[in-house]
Amino acid sequence: MADNDKSQTYIRETRTPESSGNGMALIVGGLVVAVGFILWLVFGNPGTVATTEPASTTTNVTIEPPAAPAADTTTAAPAEPAAPAEPAAPADGSAAPAAPATNP
């Protein structure tokens, strides 16, 4: 005879992978940012812009050369150029320079 033990139960568990919805949240978040940006472009004007009317419709431009500097009358012009200075004497007291070395 077959053993019919009804006190034991077997539990068989099957799991199906569930998506967490991260892809959908990314799409919805991107749409919210895009709609916010479009609304900012449409309604985010800087306010009233002040415009000014020109004084006249013609424009006249005058260009003048710069004024020459005033002559300096406080100093006199040099009479004649200074004479060239004499060469300085050697520090050791000798008056004649040393003879140049010759090549052998």
Coordinates of C-alpha atoms in Angstrom, one line a residue, residues 65-101:
P65 CA 44.1 116.4 -34.3
P66 CA 45.5 116.7 -30.8
A67 CA 46.9 120.1 -29.9
A68 CA 50.6 120.5 -30.1
P69 CA 52.4 120.7 -26.7
A70 CA 53.3 124.1 -25.5
A71 CA 57.0 125.1 -25.9
D72 CA 59.0 124.9 -22.7
T73 CA 60.4 128.4 -22.2
T74 CA 62.0 127.8 -18.8
T75 CA 65.1 126.1 -20.0
A76 CA 67.6 127.4 -22.6
A77 CA 68.8 125.3 -25.5
P78 CA 72.4 123.9 -25.1
A79 CA 75.0 126.1 -26.7
E80 CA 77.3 123.4 -28.2
P81 CA 77.9 119.7 -27.6
A82 CA 80.3 118.7 -24.8
A83 CA 83.8 117.5 -25.8
P84 CA 84.5 113.8 -25.4
A85 CA 86.0 112.8 -22.1
E86 CA 89.6 111.7 -21.8
P87 CA 90.1 108.0 -21.1
A88 CA 90.7 107.2 -17.5
A89 CA 94.2 106.3 -16.2
P90 CA 94.7 102.7 -15.1
A91 CA 94.2 102.0 -11.5
D92 CA 97.7 100.7 -10.9
G93 CA 99.3 104.0 -11.7
S94 CA 101.1 103.0 -15.0
A95 CA 100.6 105.5 -17.8
A96 CA 101.3 103.1 -20.8
P97 CA 99.1 100.2 -21.6
A98 CA 100.6 96.7 -21.7
A99 CA 101.9 95.4 -25.1
P100 CA 99.6 92.9 -26.8
A101 CA 100.6 89.2 -26.7

